[in-house]
Tab-separated table of C-alpha atoms and ligand atoms in Angstrom:
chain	number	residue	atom	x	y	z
A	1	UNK	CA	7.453	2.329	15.302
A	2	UNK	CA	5.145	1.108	12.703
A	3	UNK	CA	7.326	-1.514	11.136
A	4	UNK	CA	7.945	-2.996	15.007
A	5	UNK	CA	4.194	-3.381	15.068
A	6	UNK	CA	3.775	-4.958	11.877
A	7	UNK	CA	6.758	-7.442	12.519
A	8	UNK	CA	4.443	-7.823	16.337
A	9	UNK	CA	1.281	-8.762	14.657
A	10	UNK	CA	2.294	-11.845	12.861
A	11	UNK	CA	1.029	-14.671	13.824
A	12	UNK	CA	-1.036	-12.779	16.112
A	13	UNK	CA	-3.423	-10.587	14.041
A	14	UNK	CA	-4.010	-9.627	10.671
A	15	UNK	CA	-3.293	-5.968	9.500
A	16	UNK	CA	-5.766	-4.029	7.216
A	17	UNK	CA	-4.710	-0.604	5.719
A	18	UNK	CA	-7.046	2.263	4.144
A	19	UNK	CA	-5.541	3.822	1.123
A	20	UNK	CA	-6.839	7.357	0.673
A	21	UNK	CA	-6.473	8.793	-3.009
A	22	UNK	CA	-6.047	12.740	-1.745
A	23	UNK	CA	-7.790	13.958	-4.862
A	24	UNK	CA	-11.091	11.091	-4.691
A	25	UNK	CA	-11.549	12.471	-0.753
A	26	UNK	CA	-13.060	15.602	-0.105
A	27	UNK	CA	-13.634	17.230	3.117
A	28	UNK	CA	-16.574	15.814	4.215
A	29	UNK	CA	-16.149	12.247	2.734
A	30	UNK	CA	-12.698	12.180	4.980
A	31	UNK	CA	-14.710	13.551	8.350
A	32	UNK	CA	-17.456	10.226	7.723
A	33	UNK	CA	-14.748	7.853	6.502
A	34	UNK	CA	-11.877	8.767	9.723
A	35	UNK	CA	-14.402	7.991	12.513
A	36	UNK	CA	-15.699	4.968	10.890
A	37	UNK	CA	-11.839	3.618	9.895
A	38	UNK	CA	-10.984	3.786	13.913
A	39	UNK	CA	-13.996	2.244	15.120
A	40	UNK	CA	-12.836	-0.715	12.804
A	41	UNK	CA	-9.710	-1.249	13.911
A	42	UNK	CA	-8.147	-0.224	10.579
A	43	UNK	CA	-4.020	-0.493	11.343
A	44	UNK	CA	-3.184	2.575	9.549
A	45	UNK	CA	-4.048	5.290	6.483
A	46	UNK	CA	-2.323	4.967	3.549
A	47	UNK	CA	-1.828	8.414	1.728
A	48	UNK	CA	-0.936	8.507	-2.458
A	49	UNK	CA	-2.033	7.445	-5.600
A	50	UNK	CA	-0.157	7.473	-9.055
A	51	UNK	CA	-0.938	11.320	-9.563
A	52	UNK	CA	-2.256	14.017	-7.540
A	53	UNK	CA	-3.574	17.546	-8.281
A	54	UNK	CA	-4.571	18.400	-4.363
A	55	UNK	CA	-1.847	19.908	-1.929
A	56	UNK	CA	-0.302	16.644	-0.189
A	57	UNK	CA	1.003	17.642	3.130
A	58	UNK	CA	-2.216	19.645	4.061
A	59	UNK	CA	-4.466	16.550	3.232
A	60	UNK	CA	-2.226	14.446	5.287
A	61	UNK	CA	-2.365	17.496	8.269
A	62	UNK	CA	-6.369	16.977	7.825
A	63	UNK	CA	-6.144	13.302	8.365
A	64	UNK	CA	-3.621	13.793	11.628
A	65	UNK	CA	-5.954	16.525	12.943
A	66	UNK	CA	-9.108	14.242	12.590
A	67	UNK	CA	-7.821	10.694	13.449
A	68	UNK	CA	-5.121	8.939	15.994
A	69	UNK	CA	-4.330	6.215	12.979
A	70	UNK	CA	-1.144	6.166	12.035
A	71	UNK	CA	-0.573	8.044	8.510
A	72	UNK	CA	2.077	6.722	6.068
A	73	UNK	CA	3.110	8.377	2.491
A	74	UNK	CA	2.394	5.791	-0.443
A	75	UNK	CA	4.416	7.873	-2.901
A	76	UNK	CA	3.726	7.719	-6.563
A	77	UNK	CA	6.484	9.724	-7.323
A	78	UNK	CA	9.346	11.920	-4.853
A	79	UNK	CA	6.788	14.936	-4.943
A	80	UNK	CA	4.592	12.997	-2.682
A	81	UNK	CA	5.900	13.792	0.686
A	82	UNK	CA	4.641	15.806	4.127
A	83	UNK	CA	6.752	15.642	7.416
A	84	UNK	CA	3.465	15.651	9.426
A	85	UNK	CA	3.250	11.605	8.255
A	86	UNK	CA	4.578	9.142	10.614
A	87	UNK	CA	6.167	6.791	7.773
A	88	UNK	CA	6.785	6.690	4.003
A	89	UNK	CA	6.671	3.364	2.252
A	90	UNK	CA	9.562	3.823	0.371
A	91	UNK	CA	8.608	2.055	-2.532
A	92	UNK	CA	11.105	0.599	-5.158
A	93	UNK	CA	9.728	-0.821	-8.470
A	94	UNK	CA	11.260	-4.226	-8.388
A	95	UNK	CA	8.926	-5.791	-10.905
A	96	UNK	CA	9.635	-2.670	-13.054
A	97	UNK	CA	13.225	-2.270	-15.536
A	98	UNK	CA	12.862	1.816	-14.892
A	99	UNK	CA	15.574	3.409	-12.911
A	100	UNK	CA	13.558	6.263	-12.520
A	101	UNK	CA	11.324	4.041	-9.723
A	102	UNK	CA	13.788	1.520	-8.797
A	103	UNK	CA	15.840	3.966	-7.309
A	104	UNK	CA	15.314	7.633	-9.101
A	105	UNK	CA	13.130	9.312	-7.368
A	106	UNK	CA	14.450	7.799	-4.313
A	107	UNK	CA	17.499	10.082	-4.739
A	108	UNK	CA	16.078	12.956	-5.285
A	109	UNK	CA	13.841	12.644	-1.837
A	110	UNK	CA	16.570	11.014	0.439
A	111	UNK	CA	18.193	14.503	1.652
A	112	UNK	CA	14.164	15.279	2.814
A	113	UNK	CA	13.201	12.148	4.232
A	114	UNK	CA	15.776	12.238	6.309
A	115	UNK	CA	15.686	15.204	7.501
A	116	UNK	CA	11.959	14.772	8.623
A	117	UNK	CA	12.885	11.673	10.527
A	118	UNK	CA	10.373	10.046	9.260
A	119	UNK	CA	10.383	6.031	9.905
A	120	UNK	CA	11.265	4.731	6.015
A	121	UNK	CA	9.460	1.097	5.048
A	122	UNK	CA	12.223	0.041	2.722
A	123	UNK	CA	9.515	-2.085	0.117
A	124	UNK	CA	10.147	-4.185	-2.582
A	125	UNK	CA	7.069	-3.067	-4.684
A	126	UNK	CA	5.943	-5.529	-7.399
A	127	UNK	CA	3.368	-5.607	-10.068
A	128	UNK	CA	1.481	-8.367	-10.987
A	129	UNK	CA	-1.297	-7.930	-13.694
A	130	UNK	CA	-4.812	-7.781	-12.163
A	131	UNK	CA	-6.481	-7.851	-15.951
A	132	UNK	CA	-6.735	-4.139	-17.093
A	133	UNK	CA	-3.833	-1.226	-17.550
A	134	UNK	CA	-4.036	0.544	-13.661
A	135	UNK	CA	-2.625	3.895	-13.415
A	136	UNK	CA	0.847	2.648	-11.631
A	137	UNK	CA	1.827	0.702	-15.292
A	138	UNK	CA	1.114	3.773	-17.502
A	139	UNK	CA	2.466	6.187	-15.022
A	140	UNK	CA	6.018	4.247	-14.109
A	141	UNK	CA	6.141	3.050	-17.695
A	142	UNK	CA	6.974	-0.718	-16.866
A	143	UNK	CA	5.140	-3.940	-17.668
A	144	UNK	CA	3.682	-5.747	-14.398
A	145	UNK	CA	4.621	-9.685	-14.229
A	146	UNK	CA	2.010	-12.083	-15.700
A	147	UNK	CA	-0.296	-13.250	-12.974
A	148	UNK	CA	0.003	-16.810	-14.120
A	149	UNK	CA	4.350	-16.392	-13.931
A	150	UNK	CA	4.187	-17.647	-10.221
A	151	UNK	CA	8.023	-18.695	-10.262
A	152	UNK	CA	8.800	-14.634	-11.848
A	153	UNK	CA	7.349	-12.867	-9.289
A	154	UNK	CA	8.742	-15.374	-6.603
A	155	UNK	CA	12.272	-14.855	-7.743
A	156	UNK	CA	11.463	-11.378	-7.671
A	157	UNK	CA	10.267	-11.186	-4.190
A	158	UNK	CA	13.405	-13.228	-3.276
A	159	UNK	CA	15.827	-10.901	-4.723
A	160	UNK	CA	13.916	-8.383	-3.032
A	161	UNK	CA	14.857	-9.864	0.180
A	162	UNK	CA	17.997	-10.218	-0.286
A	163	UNK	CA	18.664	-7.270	-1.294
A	164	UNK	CA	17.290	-5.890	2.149
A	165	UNK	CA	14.262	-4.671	1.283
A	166	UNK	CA	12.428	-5.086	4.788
A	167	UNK	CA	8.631	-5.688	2.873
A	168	UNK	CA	7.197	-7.087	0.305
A	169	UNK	CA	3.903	-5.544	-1.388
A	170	UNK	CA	2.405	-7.473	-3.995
A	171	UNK	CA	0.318	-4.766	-6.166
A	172	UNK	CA	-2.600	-5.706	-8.849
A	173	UNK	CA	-2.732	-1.890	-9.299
A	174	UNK	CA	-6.017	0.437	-7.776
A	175	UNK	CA	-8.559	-0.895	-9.403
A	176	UNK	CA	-7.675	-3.856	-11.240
A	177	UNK	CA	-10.123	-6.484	-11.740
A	178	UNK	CA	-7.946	-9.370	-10.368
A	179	UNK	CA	-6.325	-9.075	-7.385
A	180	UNK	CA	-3.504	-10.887	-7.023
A	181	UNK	CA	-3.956	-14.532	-6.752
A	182	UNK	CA	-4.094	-16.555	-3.540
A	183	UNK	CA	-1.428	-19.290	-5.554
A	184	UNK	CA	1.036	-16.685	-6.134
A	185	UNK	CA	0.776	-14.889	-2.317
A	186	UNK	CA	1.110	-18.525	-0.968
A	187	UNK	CA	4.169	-19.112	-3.212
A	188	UNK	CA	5.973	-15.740	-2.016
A	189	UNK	CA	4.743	-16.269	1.206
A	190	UNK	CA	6.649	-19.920	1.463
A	191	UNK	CA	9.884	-18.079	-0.279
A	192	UNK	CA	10.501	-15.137	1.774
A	193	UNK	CA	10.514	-14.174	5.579
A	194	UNK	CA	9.683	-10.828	5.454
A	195	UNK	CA	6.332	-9.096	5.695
A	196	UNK	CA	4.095	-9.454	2.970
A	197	UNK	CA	1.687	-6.524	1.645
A	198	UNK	CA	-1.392	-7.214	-0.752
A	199	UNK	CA	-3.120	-4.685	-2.658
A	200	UNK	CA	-5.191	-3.915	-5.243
A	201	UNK	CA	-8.722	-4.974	-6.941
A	202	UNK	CA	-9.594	-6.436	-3.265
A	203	UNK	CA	-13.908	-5.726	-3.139
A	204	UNK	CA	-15.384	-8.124	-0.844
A	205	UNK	CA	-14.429	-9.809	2.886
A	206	UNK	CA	-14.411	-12.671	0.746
A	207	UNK	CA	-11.085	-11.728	-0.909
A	208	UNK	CA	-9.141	-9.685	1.920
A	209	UNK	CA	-9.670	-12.966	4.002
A	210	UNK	CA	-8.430	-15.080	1.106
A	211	UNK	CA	-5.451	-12.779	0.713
A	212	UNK	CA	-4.885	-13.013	4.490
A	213	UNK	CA	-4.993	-16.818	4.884
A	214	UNK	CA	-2.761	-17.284	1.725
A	215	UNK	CA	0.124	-15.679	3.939
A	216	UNK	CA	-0.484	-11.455	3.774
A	217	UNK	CA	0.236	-9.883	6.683
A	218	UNK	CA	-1.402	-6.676	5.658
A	219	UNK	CA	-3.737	-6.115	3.221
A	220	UNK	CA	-4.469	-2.835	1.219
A	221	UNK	CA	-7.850	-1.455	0.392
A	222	UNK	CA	-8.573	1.791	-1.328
A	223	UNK	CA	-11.286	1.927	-4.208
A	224	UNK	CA	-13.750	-0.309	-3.101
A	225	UNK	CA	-14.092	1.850	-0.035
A	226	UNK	CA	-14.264	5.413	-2.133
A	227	UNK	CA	-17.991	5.260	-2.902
A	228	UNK	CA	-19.195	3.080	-0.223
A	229	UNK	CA	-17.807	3.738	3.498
A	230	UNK	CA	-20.480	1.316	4.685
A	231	UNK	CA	-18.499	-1.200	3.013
A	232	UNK	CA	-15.428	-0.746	5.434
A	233	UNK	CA	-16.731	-2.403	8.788
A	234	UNK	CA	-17.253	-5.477	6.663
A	235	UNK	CA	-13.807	-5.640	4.701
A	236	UNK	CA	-11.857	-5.291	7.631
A	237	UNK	CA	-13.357	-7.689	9.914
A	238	UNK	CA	-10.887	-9.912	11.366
B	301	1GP	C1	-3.502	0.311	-4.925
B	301	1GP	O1	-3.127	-1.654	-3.641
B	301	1GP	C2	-3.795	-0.443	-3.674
B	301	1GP	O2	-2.234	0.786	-4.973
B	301	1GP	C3	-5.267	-0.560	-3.464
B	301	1GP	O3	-5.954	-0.929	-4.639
B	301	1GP	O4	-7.695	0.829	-4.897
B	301	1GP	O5	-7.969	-1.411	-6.000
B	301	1GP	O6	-8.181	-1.174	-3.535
B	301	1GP	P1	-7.539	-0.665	-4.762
């Protein structure tokens, strides 16, 4: 169970996760990247992105032929599913005011996620501005929290928890130019007991380790990685 190993880990080792965009990945950038992610000790394969053109459950089908790493569904929206994954993170848009993500799409892909069994990451997904629009804020139509609103997205993390969401993922968005600051992972970190995802804008060793000693237990790396697979033993060094 992949939420069992994440709970395992901390205090013990750090987790690092690869998120693949299916429609930035061909064929043969996926056969370089797989062998290379499990040689580093990457902790599993993220799978989404805020829109997608390719089919999803035969990219994830690729990645589970190629790789032993586990595979879990970052949905951008309910269409984003396969049953070949092992988990979904089953995001809800806490930092967001639209039903549609808070709990919306979520209804509409219940009756299918259960009946593929697959294990559900219940996540409290907030947005925190990394300094340019990303994709997620135009696509889910909400406004992220000011990076400098440290108490906002603390209470929102809170609420998260005890609302029994069983993670936490901080998000700057793919690609922003800040990642989330170390102040505000430290103050979430101190405020709630569950796990603790960061993602987003994260381009050197310099900044996953930052994110990691602030209090992450798993950080989330996906566009620094698309053009540069050398890149990857390096950013997920422990
Ligand atoms: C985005 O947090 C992830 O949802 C990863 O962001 O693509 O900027 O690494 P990057």
């Amino acid at each position: 169970m992949i939420y069992q190993k994440i709970i395992e880990s901390r205090g013990k080792e750090k987790l690092f996760a690869l998120l693949i965009d299916p429609d930035k990945c061909n064929k043969e950038h996926l056969k370089k990247l797989l062998p290379i992610a499990m040689q580093c000790n990457v902790s599993m394969i993220l799978v989404g992105g805020s829109l997608i053109k390719v089919d999803f459950g035969q990219f994830v089908s690729s990645i589970k032929e190629q790789s032993s790493l586990p595979v879990v569904i970052f949905p951008g929206n309910a269409m984003h599913f396969s049953t070949e994954a092992d988990a979904i993170l089953l995001l809800s848009l806490i930092s967001g005011r639209n039903s549609d993500f808070l709990i919306g799409n979520h209804v509409i892909a219940s009756n299918a996620i259960k009946n593929s069994g697959l294990e559900v990451l219940s996540t409290g997904y907030i947005l925190i501005d990394g300094g340019v629009q990303t994709s997620v804020q135009y696509m889910s139509n909400t406004m992220p929290i000011p990076a400098s609103k440290i108490d906002i997205a603390v209470a929102t993390a809170l609420a998260g928890e005890q609302l029994g969401l069983k993670m936490i993922y901080l998000e700057a968005g793919s690609g922003a130019i800040n990642p989330v600051p170390t102040e505000l992972i430290i103050a979430v970190r101190e405020a709630v007991n569950i796990p603790i995802i960061v993602g987003g804008g994260l381009k050197t060793s310099e900044q996953v380790k930052a994110a990691w000693n602030a209090g992450a237990d798993m950080v989330v790396v996906g566009n620094a990685l698309e053009n540069d697979i050398e890149k990857l033993p390096l950013l997920a060094a422990r």
